[in-house]
Short mmCIF file of C-alpha atoms in Angstrom, two decimals:
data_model
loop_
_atom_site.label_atom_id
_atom_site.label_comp_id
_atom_site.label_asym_id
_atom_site.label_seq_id
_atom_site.Cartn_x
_atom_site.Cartn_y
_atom_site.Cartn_z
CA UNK R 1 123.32 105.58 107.68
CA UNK R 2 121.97 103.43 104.68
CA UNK R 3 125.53 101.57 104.53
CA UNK R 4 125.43 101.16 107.92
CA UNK R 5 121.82 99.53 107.57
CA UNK R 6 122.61 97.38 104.30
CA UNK R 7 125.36 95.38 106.40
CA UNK R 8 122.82 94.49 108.76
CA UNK R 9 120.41 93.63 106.45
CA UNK R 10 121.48 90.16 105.44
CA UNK R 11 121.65 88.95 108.49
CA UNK R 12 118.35 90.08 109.66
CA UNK R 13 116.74 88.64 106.20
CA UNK R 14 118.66 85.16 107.24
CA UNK R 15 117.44 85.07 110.50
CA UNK R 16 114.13 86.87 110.34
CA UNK R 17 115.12 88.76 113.64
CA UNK R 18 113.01 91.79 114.60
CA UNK R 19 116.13 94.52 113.28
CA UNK R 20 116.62 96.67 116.68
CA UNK R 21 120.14 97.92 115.33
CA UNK R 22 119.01 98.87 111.92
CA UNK R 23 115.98 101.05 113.61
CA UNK R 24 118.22 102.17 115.83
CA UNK R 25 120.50 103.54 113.29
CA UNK R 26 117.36 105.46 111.36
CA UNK R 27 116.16 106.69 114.32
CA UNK R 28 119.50 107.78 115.02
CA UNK R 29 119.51 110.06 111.63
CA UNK R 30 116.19 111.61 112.59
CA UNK R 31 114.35 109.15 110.13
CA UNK R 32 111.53 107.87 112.79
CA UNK R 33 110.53 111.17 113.80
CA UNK R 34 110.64 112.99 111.06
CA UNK R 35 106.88 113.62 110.30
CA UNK R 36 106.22 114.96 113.23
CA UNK R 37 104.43 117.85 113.25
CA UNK R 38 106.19 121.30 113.78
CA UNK R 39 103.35 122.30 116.17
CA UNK R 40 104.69 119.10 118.26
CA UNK R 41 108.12 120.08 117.72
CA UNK R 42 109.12 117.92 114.98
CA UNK R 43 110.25 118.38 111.20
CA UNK R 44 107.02 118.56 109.99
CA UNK R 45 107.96 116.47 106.98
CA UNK R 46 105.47 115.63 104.06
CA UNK R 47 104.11 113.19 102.01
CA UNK R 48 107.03 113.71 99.31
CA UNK R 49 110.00 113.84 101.96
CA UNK R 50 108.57 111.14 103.38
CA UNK R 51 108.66 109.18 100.27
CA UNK R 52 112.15 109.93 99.39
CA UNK R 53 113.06 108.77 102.89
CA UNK R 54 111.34 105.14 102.64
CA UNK R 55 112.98 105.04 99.32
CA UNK R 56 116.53 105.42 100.44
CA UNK R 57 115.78 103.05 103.23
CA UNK R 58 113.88 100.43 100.67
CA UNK R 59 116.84 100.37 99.29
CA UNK R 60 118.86 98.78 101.50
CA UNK R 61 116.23 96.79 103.79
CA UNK R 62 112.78 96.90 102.93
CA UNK R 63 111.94 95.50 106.24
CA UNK R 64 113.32 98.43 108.41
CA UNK R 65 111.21 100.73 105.92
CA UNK R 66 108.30 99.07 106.22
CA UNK R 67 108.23 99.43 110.28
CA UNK R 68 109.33 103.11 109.92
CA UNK R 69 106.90 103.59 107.60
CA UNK R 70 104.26 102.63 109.70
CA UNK R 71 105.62 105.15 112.61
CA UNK R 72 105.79 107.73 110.08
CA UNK R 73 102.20 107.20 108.80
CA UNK R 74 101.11 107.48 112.29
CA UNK R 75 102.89 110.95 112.83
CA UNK R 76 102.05 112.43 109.50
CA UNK R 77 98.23 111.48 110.26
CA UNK R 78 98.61 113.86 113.54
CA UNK R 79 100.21 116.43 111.88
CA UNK R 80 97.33 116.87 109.58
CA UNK R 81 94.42 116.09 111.63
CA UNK R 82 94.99 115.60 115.49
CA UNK R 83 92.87 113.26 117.15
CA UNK R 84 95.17 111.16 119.78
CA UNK R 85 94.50 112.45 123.18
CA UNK R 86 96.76 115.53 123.60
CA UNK R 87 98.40 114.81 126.59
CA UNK R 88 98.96 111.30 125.68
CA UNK R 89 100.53 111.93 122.11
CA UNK R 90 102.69 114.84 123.67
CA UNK R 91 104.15 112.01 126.22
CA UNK R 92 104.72 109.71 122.91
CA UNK R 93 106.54 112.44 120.72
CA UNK R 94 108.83 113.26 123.83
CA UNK R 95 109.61 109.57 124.17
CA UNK R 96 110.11 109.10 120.30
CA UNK R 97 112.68 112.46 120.29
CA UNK R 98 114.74 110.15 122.78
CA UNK R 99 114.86 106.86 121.70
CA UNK R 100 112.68 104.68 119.17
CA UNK R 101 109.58 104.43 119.81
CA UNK R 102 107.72 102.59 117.65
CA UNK R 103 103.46 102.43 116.73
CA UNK R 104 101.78 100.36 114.28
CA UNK R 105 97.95 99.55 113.52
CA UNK R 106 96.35 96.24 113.86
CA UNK R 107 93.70 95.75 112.02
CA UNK R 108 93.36 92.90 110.05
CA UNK R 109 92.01 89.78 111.45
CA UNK R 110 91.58 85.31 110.58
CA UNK R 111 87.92 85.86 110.03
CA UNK R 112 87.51 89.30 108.60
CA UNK R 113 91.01 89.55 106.46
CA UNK R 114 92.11 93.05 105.58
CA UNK R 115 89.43 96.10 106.20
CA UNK R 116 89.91 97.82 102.79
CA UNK R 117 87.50 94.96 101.56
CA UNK R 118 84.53 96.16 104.12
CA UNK R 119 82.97 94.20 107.45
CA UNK R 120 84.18 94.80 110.86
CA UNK R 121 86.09 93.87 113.50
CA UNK R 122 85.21 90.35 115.94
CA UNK R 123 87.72 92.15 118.23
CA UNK R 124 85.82 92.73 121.22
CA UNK R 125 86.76 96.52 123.94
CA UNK R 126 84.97 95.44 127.11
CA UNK R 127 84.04 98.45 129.80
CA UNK R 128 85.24 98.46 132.68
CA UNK R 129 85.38 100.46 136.13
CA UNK R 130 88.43 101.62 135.03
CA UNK R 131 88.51 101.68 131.19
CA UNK R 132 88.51 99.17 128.27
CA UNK R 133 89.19 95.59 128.50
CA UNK R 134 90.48 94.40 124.59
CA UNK R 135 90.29 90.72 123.52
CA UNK R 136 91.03 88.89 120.08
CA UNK R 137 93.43 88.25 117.75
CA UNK R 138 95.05 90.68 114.71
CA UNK R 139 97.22 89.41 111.49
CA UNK R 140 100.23 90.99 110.12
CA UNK R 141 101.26 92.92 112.90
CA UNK R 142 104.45 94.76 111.03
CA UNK R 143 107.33 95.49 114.12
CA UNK R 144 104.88 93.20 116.31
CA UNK R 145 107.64 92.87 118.55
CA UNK R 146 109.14 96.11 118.91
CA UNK R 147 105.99 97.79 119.07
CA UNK R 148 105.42 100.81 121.52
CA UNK R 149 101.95 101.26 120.62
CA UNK R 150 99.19 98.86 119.03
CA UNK R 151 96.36 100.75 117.45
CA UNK R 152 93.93 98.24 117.27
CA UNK R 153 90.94 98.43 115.80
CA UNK R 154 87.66 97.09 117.73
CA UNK R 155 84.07 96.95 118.28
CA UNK R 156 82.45 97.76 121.78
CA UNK R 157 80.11 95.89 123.79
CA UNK R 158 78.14 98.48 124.47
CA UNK R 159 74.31 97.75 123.54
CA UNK R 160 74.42 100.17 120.86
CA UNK R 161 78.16 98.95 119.47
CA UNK R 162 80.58 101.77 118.17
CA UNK R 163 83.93 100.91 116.60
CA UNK R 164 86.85 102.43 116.75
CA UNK R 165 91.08 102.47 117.54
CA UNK R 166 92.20 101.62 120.79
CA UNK R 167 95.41 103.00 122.14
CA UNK R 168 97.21 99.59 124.03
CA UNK R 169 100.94 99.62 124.81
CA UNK R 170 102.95 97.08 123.76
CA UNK R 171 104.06 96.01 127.14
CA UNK R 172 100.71 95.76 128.59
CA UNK R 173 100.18 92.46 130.00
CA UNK R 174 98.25 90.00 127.62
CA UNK R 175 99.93 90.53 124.33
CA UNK R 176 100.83 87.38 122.86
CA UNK R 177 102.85 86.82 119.22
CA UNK R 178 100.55 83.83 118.45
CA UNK R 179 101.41 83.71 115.04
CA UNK R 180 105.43 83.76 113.71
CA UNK R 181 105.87 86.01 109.82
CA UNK R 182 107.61 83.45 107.82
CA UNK R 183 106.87 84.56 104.74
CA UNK R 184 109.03 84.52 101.32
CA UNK R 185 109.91 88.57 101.55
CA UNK R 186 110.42 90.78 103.88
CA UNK R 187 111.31 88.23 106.84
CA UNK R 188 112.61 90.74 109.12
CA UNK R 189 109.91 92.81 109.06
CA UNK R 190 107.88 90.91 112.54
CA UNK R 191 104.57 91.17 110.77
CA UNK R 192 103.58 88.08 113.90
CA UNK R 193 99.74 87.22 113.95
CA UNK R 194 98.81 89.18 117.35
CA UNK R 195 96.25 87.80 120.65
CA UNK R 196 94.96 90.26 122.81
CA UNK R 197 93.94 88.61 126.18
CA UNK R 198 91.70 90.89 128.68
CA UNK R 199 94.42 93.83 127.95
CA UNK R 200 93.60 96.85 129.87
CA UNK R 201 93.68 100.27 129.17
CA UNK R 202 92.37 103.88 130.11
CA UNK R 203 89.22 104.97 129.38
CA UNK R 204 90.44 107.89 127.21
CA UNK R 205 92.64 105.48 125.07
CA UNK R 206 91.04 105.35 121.99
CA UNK R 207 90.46 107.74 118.80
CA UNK R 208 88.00 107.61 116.23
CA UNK R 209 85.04 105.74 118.07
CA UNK R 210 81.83 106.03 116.22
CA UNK R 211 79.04 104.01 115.17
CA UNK R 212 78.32 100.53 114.37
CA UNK R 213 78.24 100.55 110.75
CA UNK R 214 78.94 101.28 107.44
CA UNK R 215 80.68 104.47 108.03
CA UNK R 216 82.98 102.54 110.44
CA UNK R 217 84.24 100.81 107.77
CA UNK R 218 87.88 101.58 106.39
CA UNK R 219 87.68 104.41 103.35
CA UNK R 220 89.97 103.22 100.74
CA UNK R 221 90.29 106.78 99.00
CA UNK R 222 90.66 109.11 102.08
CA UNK R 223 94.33 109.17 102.57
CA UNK R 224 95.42 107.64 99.44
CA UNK R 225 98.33 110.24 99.25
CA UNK R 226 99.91 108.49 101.90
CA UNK R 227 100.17 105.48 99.54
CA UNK R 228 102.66 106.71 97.86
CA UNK R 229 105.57 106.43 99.95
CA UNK R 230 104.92 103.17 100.46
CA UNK R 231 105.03 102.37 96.57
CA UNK R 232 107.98 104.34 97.05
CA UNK R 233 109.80 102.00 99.48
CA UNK R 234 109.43 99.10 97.48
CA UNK R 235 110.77 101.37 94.11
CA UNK R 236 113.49 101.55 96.40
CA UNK R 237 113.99 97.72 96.46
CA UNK R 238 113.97 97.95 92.66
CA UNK R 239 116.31 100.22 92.11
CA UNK R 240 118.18 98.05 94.74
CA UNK R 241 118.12 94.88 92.22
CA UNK R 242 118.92 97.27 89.42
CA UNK R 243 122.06 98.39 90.45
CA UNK R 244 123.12 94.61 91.43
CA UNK R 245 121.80 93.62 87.89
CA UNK R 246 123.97 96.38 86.91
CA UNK R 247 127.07 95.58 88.47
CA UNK R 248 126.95 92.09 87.35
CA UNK R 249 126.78 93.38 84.07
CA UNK R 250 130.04 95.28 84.03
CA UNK R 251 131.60 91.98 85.81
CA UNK R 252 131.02 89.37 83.84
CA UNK R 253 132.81 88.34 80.89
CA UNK R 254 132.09 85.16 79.28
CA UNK R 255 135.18 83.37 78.09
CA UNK R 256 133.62 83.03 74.55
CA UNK R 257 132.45 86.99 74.55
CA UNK R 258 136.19 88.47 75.71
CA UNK R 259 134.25 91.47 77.24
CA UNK R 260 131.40 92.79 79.93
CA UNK R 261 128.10 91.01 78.86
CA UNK R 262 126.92 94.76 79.61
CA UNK R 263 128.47 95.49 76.04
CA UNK R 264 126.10 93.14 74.51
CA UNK R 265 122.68 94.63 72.68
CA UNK R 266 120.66 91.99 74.94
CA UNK R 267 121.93 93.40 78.10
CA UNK R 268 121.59 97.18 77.28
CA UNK R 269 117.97 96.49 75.93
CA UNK R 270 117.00 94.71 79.39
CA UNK R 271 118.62 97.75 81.00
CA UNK R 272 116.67 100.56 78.67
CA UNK R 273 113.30 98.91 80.10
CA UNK R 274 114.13 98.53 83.41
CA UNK R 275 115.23 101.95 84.10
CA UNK R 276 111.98 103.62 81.68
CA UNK R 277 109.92 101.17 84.43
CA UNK R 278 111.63 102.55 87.26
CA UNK R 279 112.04 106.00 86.18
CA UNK R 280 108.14 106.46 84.87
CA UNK R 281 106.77 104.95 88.32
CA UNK R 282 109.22 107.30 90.43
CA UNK R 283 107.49 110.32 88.11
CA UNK R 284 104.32 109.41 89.43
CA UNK R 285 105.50 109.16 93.22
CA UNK R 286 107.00 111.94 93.77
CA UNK R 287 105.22 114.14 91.32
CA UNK R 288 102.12 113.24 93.06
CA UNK R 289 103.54 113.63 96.29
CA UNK R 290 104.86 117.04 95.57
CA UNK R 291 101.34 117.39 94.52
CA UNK R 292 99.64 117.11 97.11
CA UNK R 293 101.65 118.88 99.51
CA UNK R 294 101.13 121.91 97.18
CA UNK R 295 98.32 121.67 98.30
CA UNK R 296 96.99 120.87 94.47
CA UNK R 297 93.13 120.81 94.37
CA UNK R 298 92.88 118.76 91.36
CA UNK R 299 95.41 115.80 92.44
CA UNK R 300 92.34 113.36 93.41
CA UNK R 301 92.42 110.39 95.48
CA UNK R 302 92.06 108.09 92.61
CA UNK R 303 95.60 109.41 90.80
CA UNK R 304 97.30 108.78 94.35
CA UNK R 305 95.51 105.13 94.18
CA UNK R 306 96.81 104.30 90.19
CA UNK R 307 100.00 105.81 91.09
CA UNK R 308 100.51 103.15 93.17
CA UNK R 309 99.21 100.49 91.07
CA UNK R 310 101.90 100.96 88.42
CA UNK R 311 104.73 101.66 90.73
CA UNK R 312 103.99 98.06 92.15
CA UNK R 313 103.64 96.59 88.59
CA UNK R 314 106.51 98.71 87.33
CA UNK R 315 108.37 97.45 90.25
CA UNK R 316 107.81 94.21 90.25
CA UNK R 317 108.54 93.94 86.08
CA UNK R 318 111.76 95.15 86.64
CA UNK R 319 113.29 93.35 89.19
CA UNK R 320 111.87 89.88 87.18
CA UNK R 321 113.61 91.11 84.32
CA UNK R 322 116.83 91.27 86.08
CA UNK R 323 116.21 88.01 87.33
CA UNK R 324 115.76 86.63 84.42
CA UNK R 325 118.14 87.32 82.10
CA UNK R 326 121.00 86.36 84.74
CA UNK R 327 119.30 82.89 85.05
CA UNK R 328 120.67 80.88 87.52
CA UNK R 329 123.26 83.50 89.73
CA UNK R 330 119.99 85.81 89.69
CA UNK R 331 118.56 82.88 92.16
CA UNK R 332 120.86 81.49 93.91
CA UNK R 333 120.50 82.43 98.05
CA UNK R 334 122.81 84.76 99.28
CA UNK R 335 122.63 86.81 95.83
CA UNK R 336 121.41 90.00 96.68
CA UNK R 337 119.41 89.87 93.84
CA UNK R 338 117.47 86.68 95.17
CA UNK R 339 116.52 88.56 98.16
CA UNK R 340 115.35 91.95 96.02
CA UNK R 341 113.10 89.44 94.25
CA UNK R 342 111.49 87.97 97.08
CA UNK R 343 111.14 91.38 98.70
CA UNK R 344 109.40 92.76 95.68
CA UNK R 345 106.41 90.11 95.85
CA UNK R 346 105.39 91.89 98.95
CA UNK R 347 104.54 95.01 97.13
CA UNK R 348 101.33 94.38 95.83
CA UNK R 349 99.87 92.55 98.87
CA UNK R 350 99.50 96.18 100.59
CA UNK R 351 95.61 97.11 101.53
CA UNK R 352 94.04 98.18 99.30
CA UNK R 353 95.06 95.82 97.04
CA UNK R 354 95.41 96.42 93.07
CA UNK R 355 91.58 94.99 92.42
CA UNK R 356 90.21 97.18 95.27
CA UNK R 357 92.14 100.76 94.16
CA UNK R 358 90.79 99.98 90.19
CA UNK R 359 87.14 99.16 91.16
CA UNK R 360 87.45 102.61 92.84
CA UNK R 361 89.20 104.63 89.98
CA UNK R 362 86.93 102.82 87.58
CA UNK R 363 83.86 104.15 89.57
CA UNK R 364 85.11 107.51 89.55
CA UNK R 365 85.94 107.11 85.41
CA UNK R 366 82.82 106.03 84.80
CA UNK R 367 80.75 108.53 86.96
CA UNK R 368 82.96 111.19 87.02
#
């Protein structure tokens, strides 16, 4: 499956194509579905099997990951808590057993930016006879185009406002990508600026609807655990550019050395601190991941959030060192290595961001 998907994968990061084939192939292996719950049939996998499988994936094409990730998130949610409408969610897990079936929130927004820094959403559900009428615009819609659900987040018009998620599918009429992802990593992931248009849907659509207010507003420490498999994914992407800086290594041999420059005491160094990076942020992963699906009391929130702080900075520091001691072949386009490193800048941009998950372990250090 994964050298199936890593064939793919340069084309789709050429072209920035939404990768069909490469999903197709993961769902396929049972990789979309597999946090489903067992009470809906599914595997029923966990935070820490879930991690391992966005690491083997982030491996070989962070973008793919990235959209399963956001399926998986959604199923592992509903496994823990339910709160989709039953017969609705029963309909999508059938689907999703048979072919790919895709869901993805959209919550950001131009005005706002990203929720995990507080305020709420201009995006504006309208009642109707029937239902909901949804209007405005989202940003970095990840799978935007292959989307079978949109969970978009909204305020009501109601004269005493409540926010909450709105269940649209993504072939209802008014979608529009109004904004194409070309960004320096991840290019295939479809992360396309989103307008909602008068976009109808049923009545019962929509989960977590509550007040106006503070308490609407996105809790950066409830489900930190599921944090860590996406620091995961993008460890996979490291280990990715490791085993190319690795390889390279063992290849070349300068015609004034006479043998591998992996021989020489610069190269093994480089290598020794790479793999401690690597190897101390994977600790923390999937330690904490197996963790908290023990079901261990005093794994809080906040370790879940730092976990993932190093594994991005861990992440990150390796694949630069890579880069940098090859020089120019690190760089050049086409090197797989070139496209590890522009992957890797995506990791930290993930709500909440590295200043956001600090001021909240730092608040919990000093009032503990």
């Amino acid at each position: 499956m994964t050298a199936r998907i890593a064939e793919l994968a340069p084309g789709y990061d050429q072209s920035g194509a939404f990768p069909a084939d490469s999903l197709r192939i993961a769902h396929e292996a049972g990789l979309l579905t597999a946090t489903i719950g067992e009470s809906y049939g599914g595997r029923g996998a966990r935070v820490e099997e879930s991690a391992r499988i966005l690491h083997r994936i982030g491996k070989v094409d962070p973008s793919v990951a990235l959209i399963a990730a956001m399926t998986l998130n959604t199923h592992a949610r509903q496994a823990v808590q339910p709160h989709w409408p039953e017969e609705l969610y029963a309909r999508v897990v059938k689907e999703s057993f048979e072919r790919p079936v895709l869901v993805n929130h959209a919550r950001v927004e131009p005005e706002l930016g990203s929720p995990a820094r507080g305020g709420l959403p201009s995006t504006l559900a309208r009642r109707t006879p029937d239902g909901w009428s949804l209007s405005g615009t989202k940003r970095f819609v990840t799978g935007a185009e292959g989307l079978d659900w949109f969970l978009v987040w909204a305020t009501t018009d109601e004269p005493e406002p409540r926010v909450g998620t709105f269940l649209v599918p993504g072939g209802s009429p008014g979608i529009e990508i109004t904004g194409r992802w070309d960004q320096l990593g991840l290019r295939a992931s479809g992360s396309h600026d989103m307008t909602f248009r008068d976009v109808e849907i049923p009545y019962e659509h929509v989960i977590g609807i509550g007040p106006y207010g503070a308490s609407a507003e996105q809790d950066n420490r409830a489900g930190a655990s599921l944090h860590l498999p996406l620091a995961a994914l993008y460890l996979g992407v490291a280990r990715a550019a490791q085993s190319f800086f690795h390889t390279f290594a063992h290849e070349r041999v300068p015609a004034n050395l006479g043998h591998p420059v992996a021989r020489t005491e610069r190269f093994r160094r480089t290598a020794g601190e790479i793999e401690v990076l690597l190897a101390g942020a994977e600790q923390l992963v999937f330690g904490g991941a197996a963790r908290v699906d023990s079901g261990d009391t005093s794994y809080t929130p906040e370790q879940a959030l730092g976990a993932r702080v190093l594994a991005d900075r861990h992440g990150v520091r390796a694949v630069e060192l890579a880069v940098r001691l090859l020089g120019n072949p690190g760089l050049a386009r086409g090197n797989p290595l070139e496209r590890h490193f522009r992957d890797i800048q995506c990791a930290p941009v993930h709500a909440p961001q590295e200043d956001i998950s600090l001021l909240a372990i730092g608040t919990k250090a000093l009032n503990p």
